[in-house]
């Protein structure tokens, strides 16, 4: 395809960040993609796969460690005037009115006051907030605050609109309304934007909005699959073809989920520094019980399960990862199937569940087994939390090491493998 129709290109981009001990942590690995004029591109994947980092590279907020990002053929070396971004957290200044928040970008561009005012009022009207120009963010609902975020991005007339989970902080009805309104603005060409890239954890949302879907997997993150969406807008969620495509993406993600950088079906190596998903044992119990109960009886279709339990990708897939890791379920081809251990767990009493969880934790989670081994060997069977966190920092950033250790501590406490005194910051066998 001719370069002239490519709004933006990412060319073999990789991104690393320094860990606490000076080592580099690879977050994105050799990512290449293009955004064409007139296209909406969705990026799907689990947390920690580098999707938000990719958006920051596209916006020029971060420069890649390797590779290049080009806008209209020119390398991006900093923030780009033709690119705007909408964040999940609204990111409004609470001491400024709606009008003042929307005018900020224009003020940074050096536009005269009257021109700023005229364009800001027009953007506020287009996004459906006419009459709220003088309101402060605290006076607005979540949906209205996000509309201000859209108006602030659109007022600079960007060619490219980047959106980082723009609807995930909203309730279901508000998110649906805002999605519909944005698509109407896009299809009716009431905004100047020529291309949109958005990160989502909602497969149906991606199929509803996008022309192409990129599926991220692994750590470091990379594009493992690309899925075209052939349907005209507006799209019917209940149409058979729509449901089939949702099913296909679930199948791809449950297969690709376990893919390493070079091997399609080899699980990412689980070692001491594996990024344990941040899920609770109560959530794991609930999902196991739901899959064993009617109508699934131990085998569930993931799109159907997600719809019935109202799970987004980023809620469901970490649970699937952990159940698969622990050997309580097998996940693939768009289904979850309980193993005999998973069935035994559901059918056990409280003590039995704890014993089974402890056995599988020691067998499959190296960090939990390491903590228990150190406590067994130490005189007094006690060790400071920092002792383990320091080891994790050889693999992870300081913040991520703290998070992963917290997950392992919580799982181990539930299984009664070890105890933890939060005030003293000490692990022990004093159950």
PDB file of C-alpha atoms in Angstrom, residues 81-183:
ATOM      1  CA  UNK A  81       0.168  18.587  16.895  1.00  0.00           C
ATOM      2  CA  UNK A  82      -1.937  16.319  14.665  1.00  0.00           C
ATOM      3  CA  UNK A  83      -2.377  13.672  17.375  1.00  0.00           C
ATOM      4  CA  UNK A  84      -4.656  13.934  20.435  1.00  0.00           C
ATOM      5  CA  UNK A  85      -5.264  11.504  23.288  1.00  0.00           C
ATOM      6  CA  UNK A  86      -8.249  10.652  25.504  1.00  0.00           C
ATOM      7  CA  UNK A  87      -7.451   8.987  28.834  1.00  0.00           C
ATOM      8  CA  UNK A  88      -9.401   6.534  30.964  1.00  0.00           C
ATOM      9  CA  UNK A  89      -9.223   8.734  34.069  1.00  0.00           C
ATOM     10  CA  UNK A  90     -10.763  11.899  32.494  1.00  0.00           C
ATOM     11  CA  UNK A  91      -7.630  13.916  33.538  1.00  0.00           C
ATOM     12  CA  UNK A  92      -9.502  17.210  33.982  1.00  0.00           C
ATOM     13  CA  UNK A  93      -8.300  20.134  36.071  1.00  0.00           C
ATOM     14  CA  UNK A  94     -10.892  20.405  38.877  1.00  0.00           C
ATOM     15  CA  UNK A  95     -10.356  24.158  39.369  1.00  0.00           C
ATOM     16  CA  UNK A  96     -11.184  24.952  35.726  1.00  0.00           C
ATOM     17  CA  UNK A  97     -14.620  25.092  34.119  1.00  0.00           C
ATOM     18  CA  UNK A  98     -15.637  22.884  31.214  1.00  0.00           C
ATOM     19  CA  UNK A  99     -14.848  25.710  28.782  1.00  0.00           C
ATOM     20  CA  UNK A 100     -11.467  26.402  30.364  1.00  0.00           C
ATOM     21  CA  UNK A 101     -10.520  22.708  30.336  1.00  0.00           C
ATOM     22  CA  UNK A 102     -11.389  22.450  26.642  1.00  0.00           C
ATOM     23  CA  UNK A 103      -9.473  25.640  25.795  1.00  0.00           C
ATOM     24  CA  UNK A 104      -6.217  24.432  27.366  1.00  0.00           C
ATOM     25  CA  UNK A 105      -4.803  22.757  24.265  1.00  0.00           C
ATOM     26  CA  UNK A 106      -5.628  25.749  22.103  1.00  0.00           C
ATOM     27  CA  UNK A 107      -3.950  28.057  24.582  1.00  0.00           C
ATOM     28  CA  UNK A 108      -0.808  25.922  24.422  1.00  0.00           C
ATOM     29  CA  UNK A 109      -0.919  26.301  20.629  1.00  0.00           C
ATOM     30  CA  UNK A 110      -0.887  30.086  21.047  1.00  0.00           C
ATOM     31  CA  UNK A 111      -4.276  30.800  19.478  1.00  0.00           C
ATOM     32  CA  UNK A 112      -5.861  34.219  20.170  1.00  0.00           C
ATOM     33  CA  UNK A 113      -8.493  34.302  22.927  1.00  0.00           C
ATOM     34  CA  UNK A 114     -11.539  34.844  20.694  1.00  0.00           C
ATOM     35  CA  UNK A 115     -10.507  32.057  18.332  1.00  0.00           C
ATOM     36  CA  UNK A 116      -9.933  29.727  21.288  1.00  0.00           C
ATOM     37  CA  UNK A 117     -13.345  30.550  22.679  1.00  0.00           C
ATOM     38  CA  UNK A 118     -15.121  30.007  19.356  1.00  0.00           C
ATOM     39  CA  UNK A 119     -13.486  26.621  18.700  1.00  0.00           C
ATOM     40  CA  UNK A 120     -13.961  25.411  22.282  1.00  0.00           C
ATOM     41  CA  UNK A 121     -17.662  26.295  22.254  1.00  0.00           C
ATOM     42  CA  UNK A 122     -18.064  24.493  18.937  1.00  0.00           C
ATOM     43  CA  UNK A 123     -16.352  21.340  20.292  1.00  0.00           C
ATOM     44  CA  UNK A 124     -18.470  21.421  23.458  1.00  0.00           C
ATOM     45  CA  UNK A 125     -21.599  21.647  21.338  1.00  0.00           C
ATOM     46  CA  UNK A 126     -20.535  18.813  19.024  1.00  0.00           C
ATOM     47  CA  UNK A 127     -19.808  16.487  21.940  1.00  0.00           C
ATOM     48  CA  UNK A 128     -23.199  17.183  23.536  1.00  0.00           C
ATOM     49  CA  UNK A 129     -22.312  19.423  26.493  1.00  0.00           C
ATOM     50  CA  UNK A 130     -23.909  22.665  25.333  1.00  0.00           C
ATOM     51  CA  UNK A 131     -25.155  24.525  28.425  1.00  0.00           C
ATOM     52  CA  UNK A 132     -22.462  23.190  30.751  1.00  0.00           C
ATOM     53  CA  UNK A 133     -19.652  25.512  29.672  1.00  0.00           C
ATOM     54  CA  UNK A 134     -19.403  27.183  33.094  1.00  0.00           C
ATOM     55  CA  UNK A 135     -19.716  23.982  35.148  1.00  0.00           C
ATOM     56  CA  UNK A 136     -16.792  22.552  37.109  1.00  0.00           C
ATOM     57  CA  UNK A 137     -15.840  18.832  36.838  1.00  0.00           C
ATOM     58  CA  UNK A 138     -17.216  18.064  40.316  1.00  0.00           C
ATOM     59  CA  UNK A 139     -20.687  19.091  39.062  1.00  0.00           C
ATOM     60  CA  UNK A 140     -20.615  16.561  36.206  1.00  0.00           C
ATOM     61  CA  UNK A 141     -21.348  12.850  36.008  1.00  0.00           C
ATOM     62  CA  UNK A 142     -18.632  10.437  34.909  1.00  0.00           C
ATOM     63  CA  UNK A 143     -20.022  10.317  31.385  1.00  0.00           C
ATOM     64  CA  UNK A 144     -20.115  14.098  31.140  1.00  0.00           C
ATOM     65  CA  UNK A 145     -16.537  14.389  32.423  1.00  0.00           C
ATOM     66  CA  UNK A 146     -15.396  11.959  29.742  1.00  0.00           C
ATOM     67  CA  UNK A 147     -17.250  14.034  27.144  1.00  0.00           C
ATOM     68  CA  UNK A 148     -15.147  16.991  28.279  1.00  0.00           C
ATOM     69  CA  UNK A 149     -12.080  14.818  27.692  1.00  0.00           C
ATOM     70  CA  UNK A 150     -13.282  14.100  24.152  1.00  0.00           C
ATOM     71  CA  UNK A 151     -14.034  17.774  23.502  1.00  0.00           C
ATOM     72  CA  UNK A 152     -10.577  18.767  24.742  1.00  0.00           C
ATOM     73  CA  UNK A 153      -8.990  16.253  22.355  1.00  0.00           C
ATOM     74  CA  UNK A 154     -11.190  17.090  19.360  1.00  0.00           C
ATOM     75  CA  UNK A 155     -10.931  20.892  19.704  1.00  0.00           C
ATOM     76  CA  UNK A 156      -7.413  20.874  18.246  1.00  0.00           C
ATOM     77  CA  UNK A 157      -8.798  19.171  15.090  1.00  0.00           C
ATOM     78  CA  UNK A 158      -6.482  16.150  15.300  1.00  0.00           C
ATOM     79  CA  UNK A 159      -5.958  13.850  12.353  1.00  0.00           C
ATOM     80  CA  UNK A 160      -5.399  10.979  14.771  1.00  0.00           C
ATOM     81  CA  UNK A 161      -7.352  10.333  17.974  1.00  0.00           C
ATOM     82  CA  UNK A 162      -5.776   7.944  20.481  1.00  0.00           C
ATOM     83  CA  UNK A 163      -7.993   6.542  23.258  1.00  0.00           C
ATOM     84  CA  UNK A 164      -6.774   4.547  26.264  1.00  0.00           C
ATOM     85  CA  UNK A 165      -9.759   2.552  27.556  1.00  0.00           C
ATOM     86  CA  UNK A 166     -11.977   5.631  27.219  1.00  0.00           C
ATOM     87  CA  UNK A 167     -15.198   3.906  28.296  1.00  0.00           C
ATOM     88  CA  UNK A 168     -13.975   1.495  30.990  1.00  0.00           C
ATOM     89  CA  UNK A 169     -14.536   3.874  33.937  1.00  0.00           C
ATOM     90  CA  UNK A 170     -18.182   4.422  32.979  1.00  0.00           C
ATOM     91  CA  UNK A 171     -21.297   2.423  33.769  1.00  0.00           C
ATOM     92  CA  UNK A 172     -22.646   0.169  31.014  1.00  0.00           C
ATOM     93  CA  UNK A 173     -25.418   2.482  29.776  1.00  0.00           C
ATOM     94  CA  UNK A 174     -23.278   5.629  29.815  1.00  0.00           C
ATOM     95  CA  UNK A 175     -20.453   3.851  27.993  1.00  0.00           C
ATOM     96  CA  UNK A 176     -22.872   2.581  25.343  1.00  0.00           C
ATOM     97  CA  UNK A 177     -24.304   6.064  24.785  1.00  0.00           C
ATOM     98  CA  UNK A 178     -20.870   7.668  24.475  1.00  0.00           C
ATOM     99  CA  UNK A 179     -19.635   4.948  22.081  1.00  0.00           C
ATOM    100  CA  UNK A 180     -22.702   5.426  19.899  1.00  0.00           C
ATOM    101  CA  UNK A 181     -22.318   9.219  19.867  1.00  0.00           C
ATOM    102  CA  UNK A 182     -18.629   9.008  18.939  1.00  0.00           C
ATOM    103  CA  UNK A 183     -19.345   6.576  16.089  1.00  0.00           C
TER     104      UNK A 183
END
